[in-house]
Short mmCIF file of C-alpha atoms in Angstrom, two decimals:
data_model
loop_
_atom_site.label_atom_id
_atom_site.label_comp_id
_atom_site.label_asym_id
_atom_site.label_seq_id
_atom_site.Cartn_x
_atom_site.Cartn_y
_atom_site.Cartn_z
CA UNK A 1 60.38 -8.34 64.89
CA UNK A 2 57.29 -6.88 63.22
CA UNK A 3 55.36 -4.14 65.03
CA UNK A 4 52.26 -6.37 65.11
CA UNK A 5 54.10 -9.18 66.88
CA UNK A 6 55.73 -6.74 69.26
CA UNK A 7 52.33 -5.23 70.16
CA UNK A 8 51.00 -8.71 70.81
CA UNK A 9 53.89 -9.66 73.10
CA UNK A 10 53.37 -6.41 74.96
CA UNK A 11 49.78 -7.57 75.52
CA UNK A 12 47.70 -5.34 73.34
CA UNK A 13 45.44 -8.04 71.80
CA UNK A 14 41.72 -8.47 71.49
CA UNK A 15 39.98 -11.38 73.17
CA UNK A 16 40.41 -14.68 71.31
CA UNK A 17 37.35 -16.52 70.04
CA UNK A 18 37.37 -19.04 72.90
CA UNK A 19 37.38 -16.36 75.56
CA UNK A 20 34.67 -14.43 73.74
CA UNK A 21 32.48 -17.52 74.23
CA UNK A 22 33.39 -17.61 77.93
CA UNK A 23 32.36 -13.98 78.25
CA UNK A 24 29.04 -14.73 76.61
CA UNK A 25 28.38 -17.67 78.94
CA UNK A 26 29.28 -15.65 82.03
CA UNK A 27 27.26 -12.60 80.98
CA UNK A 28 24.32 -13.45 83.29
CA UNK A 29 26.68 -13.63 86.27
CA UNK A 30 28.41 -10.40 85.36
CA UNK A 31 25.07 -8.67 84.83
CA UNK A 32 24.25 -9.12 88.51
CA UNK A 33 27.06 -6.75 89.47
CA UNK A 34 27.14 -3.07 88.60
CA UNK A 35 30.85 -2.72 89.37
CA UNK A 36 33.93 -4.54 88.10
CA UNK A 37 33.88 -8.35 88.03
CA UNK A 38 36.13 -11.21 86.91
CA UNK A 39 34.47 -14.06 85.01
CA UNK A 40 34.55 -17.49 86.67
CA UNK A 41 37.57 -19.25 85.16
CA UNK A 42 38.53 -15.98 83.50
CA UNK A 43 42.17 -15.86 84.68
CA UNK A 44 44.20 -17.75 82.08
CA UNK A 45 47.66 -18.21 80.63
CA UNK A 46 48.13 -15.33 78.16
CA UNK A 47 49.56 -17.65 75.48
CA UNK A 48 47.69 -20.95 75.78
CA UNK A 49 44.49 -19.69 77.49
CA UNK A 50 44.56 -22.59 79.94
CA UNK A 51 43.44 -22.05 83.50
CA UNK A 52 46.62 -22.62 85.52
CA UNK A 53 49.09 -19.75 85.74
CA UNK A 54 52.63 -19.29 87.00
CA UNK A 55 54.25 -16.55 89.13
CA UNK A 56 56.19 -14.08 87.01
CA UNK A 57 54.24 -14.96 83.87
CA UNK A 58 51.74 -13.07 81.78
CA UNK A 59 48.04 -13.80 82.16
CA UNK A 60 44.86 -12.58 80.53
CA UNK A 61 41.88 -11.70 82.75
CA UNK A 62 38.36 -11.65 81.33
CA UNK A 63 35.31 -10.05 82.91
CA UNK A 64 33.59 -6.69 83.18
CA UNK A 65 35.84 -3.69 83.72
CA UNK A 66 33.98 -0.34 83.63
CA UNK A 67 35.85 2.64 82.26
CA UNK A 68 38.15 4.10 84.85
CA UNK A 69 41.48 3.49 86.53
CA UNK A 70 41.66 -0.28 87.15
CA UNK A 71 44.05 -1.96 89.54
CA UNK A 72 44.46 -5.69 90.20
CA UNK A 73 45.61 -7.39 93.40
CA UNK A 74 46.51 -10.97 94.25
CA UNK A 75 45.51 -12.19 97.69
CA UNK A 76 44.20 -8.75 98.57
CA UNK A 77 47.69 -7.29 98.92
CA UNK A 78 50.08 -7.98 96.01
CA UNK A 79 49.73 -5.52 93.16
CA UNK A 80 49.52 -7.06 89.68
CA UNK A 81 51.22 -4.96 86.98
CA UNK A 82 48.68 -4.03 84.28
CA UNK A 83 49.65 -3.80 80.60
CA UNK A 84 46.36 -3.65 78.74
CA UNK A 85 42.72 -3.12 79.65
CA UNK A 86 39.46 -2.94 77.75
CA UNK A 87 35.88 -3.30 78.89
CA UNK A 88 36.15 -7.10 78.95
CA UNK A 89 39.84 -8.02 79.04
CA UNK A 90 42.96 -7.07 80.96
CA UNK A 91 46.52 -8.44 80.67
CA UNK A 92 48.61 -8.54 83.81
CA UNK A 93 51.67 -10.20 85.31
CA UNK A 94 51.42 -12.68 88.18
CA UNK A 95 53.54 -11.45 91.09
CA UNK A 96 56.86 -13.29 91.55
CA UNK A 97 56.17 -13.27 95.30
CA UNK A 98 53.50 -15.96 94.81
CA UNK A 99 56.13 -18.59 93.99
CA UNK A 100 55.55 -21.79 95.92
CA UNK A 101 51.80 -21.25 96.37
CA UNK A 102 49.15 -23.39 94.70
CA UNK A 103 46.19 -21.03 94.91
CA UNK A 104 45.41 -17.39 95.47
CA UNK A 105 42.64 -14.90 94.68
CA UNK A 106 42.49 -11.98 92.30
CA UNK A 107 40.40 -8.82 92.61
CA UNK A 108 40.05 -5.75 90.45
CA UNK A 109 39.20 -2.28 91.71
CA UNK A 110 37.86 0.49 89.49
CA UNK A 111 37.18 3.97 90.92
CA UNK A 112 36.72 2.70 94.46
CA UNK A 113 34.63 -0.35 93.57
CA UNK A 114 36.23 -3.75 94.12
CA UNK A 115 35.17 -7.00 92.47
CA UNK A 116 34.44 -10.21 94.37
CA UNK A 117 37.62 -12.30 94.63
CA UNK A 118 38.14 -14.89 91.94
CA UNK A 119 40.09 -18.07 92.73
CA UNK A 120 43.32 -18.51 90.74
CA UNK A 121 45.19 -21.82 90.43
CA UNK A 122 48.97 -21.53 90.56
CA UNK A 123 51.69 -23.95 89.48
CA UNK A 124 55.46 -23.98 89.27
CA UNK A 125 55.22 -24.60 85.51
CA UNK A 126 52.45 -24.08 82.96
CA UNK A 127 54.15 -23.43 79.62
CA UNK A 128 52.23 -21.70 76.85
CA UNK A 129 53.49 -20.65 73.41
CA UNK A 130 52.13 -17.50 71.80
CA UNK A 131 50.37 -17.81 68.45
CA UNK A 132 49.97 -15.10 65.86
CA UNK A 133 46.18 -15.43 65.89
CA UNK A 134 46.19 -14.95 69.70
CA UNK A 135 44.07 -18.07 70.15
CA UNK A 136 46.69 -20.51 71.43
CA UNK A 137 46.97 -22.58 68.25
CA UNK A 138 48.10 -22.21 64.64
CA UNK A 139 51.21 -20.31 63.57
CA UNK A 140 53.43 -19.76 66.59
CA UNK A 141 55.35 -16.62 67.44
CA UNK A 142 58.62 -18.26 66.46
CA UNK A 143 61.37 -16.16 64.89
CA UNK A 144 64.70 -16.87 63.22
CA UNK A 145 67.99 -15.12 64.01
CA UNK A 146 66.94 -12.19 61.80
CA UNK A 147 63.70 -11.82 63.83
CA UNK A 148 61.62 -12.99 60.88
CA UNK A 149 58.58 -15.16 61.49
CA UNK A 150 59.30 -18.80 60.62
CA UNK A 151 56.33 -19.50 58.36
CA UNK A 152 55.70 -20.79 54.83
CA UNK A 153 57.49 -17.80 53.31
CA UNK A 154 60.53 -18.32 55.55
CA UNK A 155 60.81 -22.03 56.48
CA UNK A 156 63.46 -23.35 58.85
CA UNK A 157 66.28 -25.58 57.68
CA UNK A 158 66.53 -28.82 59.73
CA UNK A 159 69.78 -29.15 61.62
CA UNK A 160 70.74 -25.56 60.90
CA UNK A 161 68.16 -22.91 61.80
CA UNK A 162 68.09 -21.58 65.36
CA UNK A 163 64.67 -20.28 66.33
CA UNK A 164 63.42 -18.15 69.21
CA UNK A 165 60.12 -19.40 70.64
CA UNK A 166 58.15 -16.77 72.56
CA UNK A 167 56.20 -18.23 75.45
CA UNK A 168 55.22 -17.83 79.08
CA UNK A 169 54.79 -19.99 82.16
CA UNK A 170 58.33 -21.44 82.41
CA UNK A 171 58.66 -20.75 86.12
CA UNK A 172 61.41 -19.36 88.30
CA UNK A 173 64.40 -17.58 86.80
CA UNK A 174 67.78 -16.38 87.98
CA UNK A 175 67.81 -12.69 88.92
CA UNK A 176 64.13 -11.95 88.23
CA UNK A 177 63.41 -8.27 87.55
CA UNK A 178 60.91 -6.45 89.79
CA UNK A 179 57.23 -7.08 89.07
CA UNK A 180 56.17 -5.09 86.03
CA UNK A 181 59.72 -4.37 84.90
CA UNK A 182 60.93 -5.60 81.51
CA UNK A 183 63.74 -8.10 81.29
CA UNK A 184 67.11 -6.52 80.35
CA UNK A 185 67.10 -5.53 76.69
CA UNK A 186 70.78 -6.45 76.22
CA UNK A 187 71.13 -10.07 77.34
CA UNK A 188 74.85 -10.17 76.55
CA UNK A 189 75.60 -7.15 78.71
CA UNK A 190 77.40 -8.50 81.77
CA UNK A 191 76.01 -5.64 83.86
CA UNK A 192 72.45 -6.73 83.15
CA UNK A 193 72.57 -10.51 82.66
CA UNK A 194 69.66 -12.39 81.11
CA UNK A 195 67.31 -13.99 83.65
CA UNK A 196 67.56 -17.71 82.78
CA UNK A 197 65.08 -20.37 83.81
CA UNK A 198 66.05 -22.47 86.81
CA UNK A 199 64.70 -25.61 85.14
CA UNK A 200 65.68 -26.48 81.57
CA UNK A 201 62.78 -26.94 79.16
CA UNK A 202 62.69 -29.46 76.34
CA UNK A 203 61.39 -28.62 72.87
CA UNK A 204 60.05 -30.87 70.13
CA UNK A 205 59.44 -30.14 66.46
CA UNK A 206 56.94 -32.60 65.03
CA UNK A 207 57.84 -34.90 67.93
CA UNK A 208 61.59 -34.72 67.24
CA UNK A 209 63.62 -33.51 70.25
CA UNK A 210 65.63 -30.33 69.73
CA UNK A 211 68.79 -28.94 71.25
CA UNK A 212 67.89 -26.06 73.56
CA UNK A 213 70.50 -23.31 73.56
CA UNK A 214 68.89 -20.80 75.91
CA UNK A 215 65.76 -20.37 78.01
CA UNK A 216 64.92 -17.25 79.99
CA UNK A 217 62.92 -14.05 80.08
CA UNK A 218 62.62 -12.36 76.69
CA UNK A 219 64.70 -9.17 76.60
CA UNK A 220 62.67 -5.99 76.79
CA UNK A 221 59.36 -7.71 77.62
CA UNK A 222 57.40 -8.42 80.81
CA UNK A 223 56.17 -11.88 81.75
CA UNK A 224 57.33 -13.32 78.41
CA UNK A 225 59.96 -16.02 78.05
CA UNK A 226 62.17 -16.89 75.11
CA UNK A 227 63.50 -20.35 74.27
CA UNK A 228 66.20 -20.64 71.63
CA UNK A 229 66.47 -24.06 70.00
CA UNK A 230 68.05 -25.68 66.95
CA UNK A 231 65.51 -27.22 64.60
CA UNK A 232 66.55 -30.90 64.66
CA UNK A 233 67.91 -32.56 61.54
CA UNK A 234 65.19 -35.21 61.75
CA UNK A 235 62.32 -32.75 62.09
CA UNK A 236 59.34 -33.50 59.84
CA UNK A 237 58.88 -31.07 56.95
CA UNK A 238 55.85 -28.97 56.10
CA UNK A 239 54.18 -25.63 56.68
CA UNK A 240 52.44 -26.75 59.89
CA UNK A 241 55.01 -28.66 61.93
CA UNK A 242 53.87 -28.85 65.56
CA UNK A 243 56.10 -27.19 68.17
CA UNK A 244 55.73 -27.86 71.89
CA UNK A 245 57.65 -27.05 75.08
CA UNK A 246 57.79 -29.25 78.17
CA UNK A 247 59.17 -28.28 81.56
CA UNK A 248 58.76 -29.71 85.04
CA UNK A 249 56.32 -32.36 83.81
CA UNK A 250 54.00 -29.82 82.12
CA UNK A 251 53.57 -29.49 78.36
CA UNK A 252 52.51 -26.42 76.42
CA UNK A 253 49.87 -25.94 73.80
CA UNK A 254 51.06 -26.99 70.33
CA UNK A 255 51.60 -24.25 67.79
CA UNK A 256 53.03 -24.62 64.30
CA UNK A 257 55.85 -23.35 62.10
CA UNK A 258 57.25 -24.15 58.66
CA UNK A 259 60.19 -26.51 58.11
CA UNK A 260 61.69 -27.24 54.71
CA UNK A 261 62.57 -30.85 53.83
CA UNK A 262 65.90 -31.86 55.35
CA UNK A 263 68.68 -33.99 53.96
CA UNK A 264 67.18 -37.16 55.42
CA UNK A 265 63.74 -36.48 53.95
CA UNK A 266 65.20 -35.72 50.53
CA UNK A 267 67.31 -38.88 50.67
CA UNK A 268 64.32 -40.99 51.71
CA UNK A 269 62.23 -39.56 48.88
CA UNK A 270 64.87 -40.50 46.33
CA UNK A 271 65.45 -43.91 47.88
CA UNK A 272 61.76 -44.75 47.59
CA UNK A 273 61.98 -44.23 43.82
CA UNK A 274 65.13 -46.30 43.24
CA UNK A 275 65.38 -49.81 41.88
CA UNK A 276 67.53 -52.43 43.56
CA UNK A 277 70.19 -52.16 40.87
CA UNK A 278 70.29 -48.38 41.27
CA UNK A 279 70.87 -48.72 45.01
CA UNK A 280 73.69 -51.18 44.37
CA UNK A 281 75.16 -48.76 41.83
CA UNK A 282 75.79 -46.20 44.58
CA UNK A 283 77.73 -48.45 46.95
CA UNK A 284 80.84 -49.05 44.86
CA UNK A 285 82.96 -47.33 42.25
CA UNK A 286 83.39 -48.11 38.58
CA UNK A 287 86.47 -48.21 36.35
CA UNK A 288 87.75 -46.52 34.21
CA UNK A 289 87.28 -43.13 35.80
CA UNK A 290 86.49 -40.08 33.61
CA UNK A 291 87.60 -36.45 34.06
CA UNK A 292 90.99 -37.47 35.43
CA UNK A 293 89.36 -38.54 38.70
CA UNK A 294 90.68 -41.35 40.85
CA UNK A 295 87.19 -42.61 41.66
CA UNK A 296 83.81 -42.55 39.92
CA UNK A 297 80.29 -43.49 40.95
CA UNK A 298 77.85 -43.11 38.01
CA UNK A 299 74.75 -41.08 38.75
CA UNK A 300 71.10 -41.83 38.04
CA UNK A 301 69.93 -39.19 35.55
CA UNK A 302 66.24 -40.11 35.72
CA UNK A 303 66.21 -39.12 39.41
CA UNK A 304 68.57 -36.16 39.12
CA UNK A 305 71.29 -37.98 41.09
CA UNK A 306 74.66 -36.71 39.86
CA UNK A 307 77.82 -38.67 39.14
CA UNK A 308 80.41 -38.58 41.91
CA UNK A 309 83.91 -37.73 40.70
CA UNK A 310 86.39 -38.38 43.50
CA UNK A 311 89.73 -36.56 43.46
CA UNK A 312 92.67 -36.33 45.85
CA UNK A 313 93.11 -32.87 47.26
CA UNK A 314 94.97 -32.37 50.51
CA UNK A 315 97.44 -29.81 49.12
CA UNK A 316 95.65 -28.91 45.89
CA UNK A 317 93.60 -30.66 43.21
CA UNK A 318 95.40 -33.90 42.39
CA UNK A 319 95.38 -36.91 40.07
CA UNK A 320 94.98 -36.22 36.32
CA UNK A 321 92.29 -33.57 36.53
CA UNK A 322 94.41 -30.77 35.09
CA UNK A 323 96.81 -28.01 36.03
CA UNK A 324 95.94 -26.67 39.45
CA UNK A 325 97.43 -24.50 42.17
CA UNK A 326 100.21 -26.22 44.13
CA UNK A 327 99.63 -25.12 47.70
CA UNK A 328 102.13 -25.23 50.58
CA UNK A 329 102.01 -28.44 52.59
CA UNK A 330 99.05 -28.89 54.90
CA UNK A 331 101.32 -29.05 57.90
CA UNK A 332 102.44 -25.50 57.03
CA UNK A 333 98.79 -24.45 57.13
CA UNK A 334 98.51 -26.02 60.58
CA UNK A 335 101.69 -24.27 61.70
CA UNK A 336 99.96 -20.94 61.18
CA UNK A 337 97.48 -21.73 64.00
CA UNK A 338 95.11 -19.53 62.01
CA UNK A 339 91.64 -20.89 61.15
CA UNK A 340 90.91 -18.00 58.80
CA UNK A 341 94.02 -18.74 56.76
CA UNK A 342 93.17 -22.44 56.85
CA UNK A 343 89.73 -21.63 55.41
CA UNK A 344 91.36 -19.71 52.54
CA UNK A 345 93.56 -22.75 51.88
CA UNK A 346 90.55 -25.03 51.53
CA UNK A 347 88.65 -22.49 49.44
CA UNK A 348 91.30 -22.63 46.71
CA UNK A 349 90.97 -26.41 46.50
CA UNK A 350 87.18 -26.38 46.48
CA UNK A 351 86.89 -23.62 43.88
CA UNK A 352 89.30 -25.34 41.49
CA UNK A 353 87.59 -28.71 41.92
CA UNK A 354 84.25 -27.17 41.02
CA UNK A 355 85.81 -25.45 38.01
CA UNK A 356 87.17 -28.81 36.81
CA UNK A 357 83.74 -30.45 37.22
CA UNK A 358 84.73 -32.86 39.99
CA UNK A 359 82.78 -32.94 43.22
CA UNK A 360 84.20 -35.16 45.98
CA UNK A 361 87.39 -34.08 47.73
CA UNK A 362 89.61 -36.82 49.16
CA UNK A 363 91.70 -34.45 51.26
CA UNK A 364 91.10 -33.98 54.95
CA UNK A 365 94.04 -36.06 56.17
CA UNK A 366 93.86 -35.75 59.94
CA UNK A 367 96.16 -38.63 60.89
CA UNK A 368 98.63 -37.51 63.55
CA UNK A 369 102.38 -37.34 62.96
CA UNK A 370 105.24 -37.90 65.35
CA UNK A 371 104.43 -41.38 66.65
CA UNK A 372 105.80 -43.27 63.65
CA UNK A 373 108.92 -42.12 61.75
CA UNK A 374 107.85 -44.06 58.65
CA UNK A 375 104.87 -41.77 58.12
CA UNK A 376 105.33 -40.82 54.50
CA UNK A 377 102.31 -38.46 54.37
CA UNK A 378 103.55 -35.82 56.81
CA UNK A 379 103.27 -33.13 54.13
CA UNK A 380 99.47 -33.46 54.01
CA UNK A 381 98.80 -33.93 57.72
CA UNK A 382 98.40 -31.25 60.37
CA UNK A 383 100.89 -32.16 63.07
CA UNK A 384 100.87 -34.22 66.21
CA UNK A 385 98.36 -32.32 68.36
CA UNK A 386 94.79 -33.69 67.99
CA UNK A 387 93.12 -30.37 68.83
CA UNK A 388 95.13 -28.39 66.29
CA UNK A 389 94.84 -31.10 63.63
CA UNK A 390 91.09 -31.40 64.08
CA UNK A 391 90.45 -27.65 63.98
CA UNK A 392 92.66 -26.95 60.94
CA UNK A 393 91.25 -29.94 59.04
CA UNK A 394 87.71 -28.81 59.78
CA UNK A 395 88.47 -25.31 58.43
CA UNK A 396 89.87 -26.82 55.21
CA UNK A 397 86.78 -29.02 54.81
CA UNK A 398 84.26 -26.23 55.53
CA UNK A 399 85.85 -24.11 52.81
CA UNK A 400 85.79 -26.96 50.29
CA UNK A 401 82.13 -27.65 51.07
CA UNK A 402 81.20 -23.98 50.71
CA UNK A 403 82.20 -24.38 47.06
CA UNK A 404 79.49 -27.06 46.62
CA UNK A 405 82.06 -29.86 46.70
CA UNK A 406 81.63 -32.77 49.09
CA UNK A 407 84.40 -32.80 51.66
CA UNK A 408 86.10 -35.87 53.08
CA UNK A 409 88.20 -36.76 56.11
CA UNK A 410 90.71 -39.63 56.27
CA UNK A 411 92.21 -42.18 57.03
CA UNK A 412 90.02 -43.67 59.76
CA UNK A 413 91.89 -44.62 61.81
CA UNK A 414 95.51 -44.76 63.03
CA UNK A 415 97.01 -44.76 59.52
CA UNK A 416 100.34 -43.56 60.91
CA UNK A 417 102.71 -45.03 58.32
CA UNK A 418 103.01 -45.47 54.57
CA UNK A 419 105.64 -48.21 54.72
CA UNK A 420 103.74 -51.45 55.20
CA UNK A 421 100.45 -49.65 55.67
CA UNK A 422 98.45 -52.63 54.39
CA UNK A 423 100.20 -54.91 56.88
CA UNK A 424 100.28 -52.75 60.00
CA UNK A 425 98.25 -53.70 63.06
CA UNK A 426 97.88 -50.79 65.48
CA UNK A 427 97.54 -51.95 69.09
CA UNK A 428 96.10 -49.23 71.32
CA UNK A 429 93.86 -49.08 74.37
CA UNK A 430 90.54 -47.22 74.55
CA UNK A 431 91.80 -44.20 76.46
CA UNK A 432 94.90 -43.81 74.30
CA UNK A 433 92.76 -43.98 71.16
CA UNK A 434 90.18 -41.47 72.37
CA UNK A 435 92.80 -38.96 73.48
CA UNK A 436 94.86 -39.03 70.28
CA UNK A 437 93.84 -39.91 66.72
CA UNK A 438 90.14 -40.41 67.46
CA UNK A 439 89.98 -37.03 69.17
CA UNK A 440 91.37 -35.36 66.03
CA UNK A 441 88.73 -37.13 63.93
CA UNK A 442 85.93 -36.24 66.34
CA UNK A 443 86.83 -32.54 66.28
CA UNK A 444 87.33 -32.49 62.51
CA UNK A 445 84.00 -34.23 61.83
CA UNK A 446 81.87 -32.26 64.26
CA UNK A 447 83.35 -28.85 63.42
CA UNK A 448 82.96 -29.30 59.66
CA UNK A 449 79.81 -31.43 59.33
CA UNK A 450 81.77 -33.43 56.76
CA UNK A 451 79.70 -36.06 54.96
CA UNK A 452 82.28 -38.67 53.93
CA UNK A 453 84.90 -40.56 55.91
CA UNK A 454 87.56 -42.75 54.32
CA UNK A 455 88.61 -45.83 56.29
CA UNK A 456 92.24 -46.95 56.15
CA UNK A 457 94.29 -49.97 55.03
CA UNK A 458 95.70 -50.97 58.41
CA UNK A 459 94.26 -53.11 61.16
CA UNK A 460 93.32 -51.71 64.56
CA UNK A 461 93.59 -54.18 67.42
CA UNK A 462 93.46 -57.11 65.01
CA UNK A 463 90.57 -56.05 62.74
CA UNK A 464 90.83 -54.22 59.41
CA UNK A 465 89.84 -50.57 59.70
CA UNK A 466 87.17 -50.89 56.99
CA UNK A 467 85.31 -53.54 58.97
CA UNK A 468 86.35 -52.43 62.44
CA UNK A 469 84.00 -51.91 65.38
CA UNK A 470 85.13 -48.27 65.43
CA UNK A 471 82.90 -47.55 62.42
CA UNK A 472 79.58 -48.41 64.08
CA UNK A 473 80.93 -47.61 67.53
CA UNK A 474 82.84 -44.34 67.89
CA UNK A 475 82.05 -42.89 64.46
CA UNK A 476 78.38 -43.60 63.76
CA UNK A 477 77.37 -44.39 67.32
CA UNK A 478 79.13 -42.12 69.79
CA UNK A 479 79.62 -39.16 67.45
CA UNK A 480 76.36 -39.58 65.53
CA UNK A 481 78.04 -39.34 62.11
CA UNK A 482 75.25 -39.37 59.51
CA UNK A 483 77.29 -39.38 56.30
CA UNK A 484 78.88 -42.38 54.59
CA UNK A 485 82.11 -44.33 54.96
CA UNK A 486 84.11 -45.16 51.84
CA UNK A 487 87.08 -47.49 51.72
CA UNK A 488 90.57 -46.44 50.83
CA UNK A 489 91.47 -47.78 47.40
CA UNK A 490 91.54 -51.57 47.75
CA UNK A 491 91.13 -51.48 51.53
CA UNK A 492 87.96 -53.63 51.52
CA UNK A 493 88.60 -57.23 52.56
CA UNK A 494 85.13 -58.79 52.73
CA UNK A 495 81.46 -58.38 51.94
CA UNK A 496 79.34 -59.15 55.02
CA UNK A 497 81.87 -58.17 57.73
CA UNK A 498 82.61 -54.90 55.94
CA UNK A 499 79.04 -53.94 55.03
CA UNK A 500 77.53 -54.95 58.35
CA UNK A 501 80.53 -53.47 60.16
CA UNK A 502 79.83 -49.97 58.87
CA UNK A 503 81.45 -49.59 55.42
CA UNK A 504 79.00 -47.92 53.00
CA UNK A 505 80.95 -47.66 49.75
CA UNK A 506 83.77 -49.75 48.28
CA UNK A 507 86.45 -48.03 46.21
CA UNK A 508 87.63 -47.94 43.51
CA UNK A 509 85.45 -50.79 42.17
CA UNK A 510 82.97 -53.34 43.50
CA UNK A 511 85.11 -56.45 43.97
CA UNK A 512 83.23 -57.26 47.18
CA UNK A 513 80.17 -55.02 47.20
CA UNK A 514 78.74 -56.05 43.85
CA UNK A 515 77.68 -59.24 45.67
CA UNK A 516 76.02 -57.65 48.70
CA UNK A 517 72.58 -59.28 48.45
CA UNK A 518 73.74 -62.76 47.31
CA UNK A 519 76.28 -62.72 50.14
CA UNK A 520 73.52 -62.18 52.70
CA UNK A 521 73.66 -58.44 53.46
CA UNK A 522 70.18 -57.38 54.56
CA UNK A 523 67.95 -55.11 52.51
CA UNK A 524 67.71 -52.78 55.49
CA UNK A 525 71.48 -52.35 55.53
CA UNK A 526 71.68 -51.78 51.76
CA UNK A 527 68.98 -49.12 52.04
CA UNK A 528 70.91 -47.48 54.88
CA UNK A 529 74.11 -47.45 52.82
CA UNK A 530 72.35 -45.84 49.86
CA UNK A 531 70.51 -43.40 52.16
CA UNK A 532 73.78 -42.20 53.70
CA UNK A 533 75.31 -41.55 50.27
CA UNK A 534 72.19 -39.76 49.02
CA UNK A 535 72.02 -37.74 52.22
CA UNK A 536 75.58 -36.56 51.68
CA UNK A 537 74.73 -35.43 48.15
CA UNK A 538 71.59 -33.64 49.25
CA UNK A 539 72.92 -32.16 52.49
CA UNK A 540 71.99 -28.49 52.83
CA UNK A 541 75.63 -27.49 53.18
CA UNK A 542 76.88 -29.56 50.24
CA UNK A 543 74.26 -29.16 47.52
CA UNK A 544 76.34 -31.44 45.28
CA UNK A 545 74.55 -31.66 41.98
CA UNK A 546 73.95 -29.24 39.16
CA UNK A 547 77.18 -27.32 39.78
CA UNK A 548 79.29 -30.37 38.93
CA UNK A 549 77.36 -32.19 36.24
CA UNK A 550 79.34 -30.78 33.35
CA UNK A 551 82.75 -29.27 32.89
#
């Protein structure tokens, strides 16, 4: 954190413009007293400069404070810790002991002279976010994990960046320190635990709700709170994205920070420039496939959208791409129970795919073994335990994606046999499904942020997997999967049921999906299919593009 920001959070600022006006308006009143005096309405939230304050929080007091040793008291008895004082401004902490009260008075004494009491309104919550200009608006005091200000020179990445928002007025905390004492400087030290807020605040970025990871007193500071939140994936982009905190029915002042365009914004921008035929081009493969790939989706050069070259790769780069490292079976990787070794395994595959100029990995087989003896793909699976299979698969996929190759997970779902896999109908109840194969998929998808899922040949409870309710239900609904679903090769059986049921891309060609619009698929659904594919290409973690355009 910069020394200037640290000085500000320790309450060493000058009066903001708004309070300078208040001082000017109250000058006639203050002139009537020769001793210390507090301006009417001059006790305000130190961050937002609003008139309601909260016990334990930092406040700014404006008035006339002659040179000398000043002391402040609430209700004529409770001492208010003082951090900064000038002739017209003082910064203090509201005593924790005032919790539960709605009003009190504040006086200031300087060298034996005491001011008339000034009424102070109290509340359980009155959140205020600090701004760098110390005026309650504009760039907020919002830092990233490296304690750098999140501004135009250091924008946040939607869905990825965790920010610390410095604020006050969030109310009661667990284990509050004594009045005037800083919060523990080592929040992870079990001997001095962080004082967390009793109520949980909510945070929005440009109106988009964020995941709050932590809320409590800021380590090493007095009367200042810290809220850690993940910038949401759907946050608006720009250098002045509004940030606000709400808690207990009260909402803070809005400050701003910078957010770079996210995957969804980049996908929407491209989609708005595409013709109908270009959108349709993305939702199915084309034959023959170049570069030895098993699947190919031509790109759109005028928009910088790259070709997708899809290649098998559970145990090494497959198909006819070229000579590649033959790795041990995936189930051997799982048998190590070692996520670091599993990451190395995936890194080999991803690096060689990128070197060959292919960019979509069709590995990620997370189907469970052990239930069906006719499972002919045991060598590329990860065992029979859904937790182990999900974790190992996710490590493989993360490593592939770190090489700027799009990862994939398959075969969704219950593809437990190779013999008769196009004829099988898996009958399973909801609980059994959620506790076995679907659990492995859920862990693998969430832990890797994979962007493509391949649906399988078989039926599940009487409906083909590539038009099954599981696609829009468990996958895209319950788990919030934002990438796209491709079919296994020849596993598409219809146009409308498949497209409206959640399938986004037919492989290896467009037998069914070349007729999407004539068949009655809505424009909204086509746009969503194309958006999901574009989003996967432009995802911050994937960056599929220039690295794989040429061999």
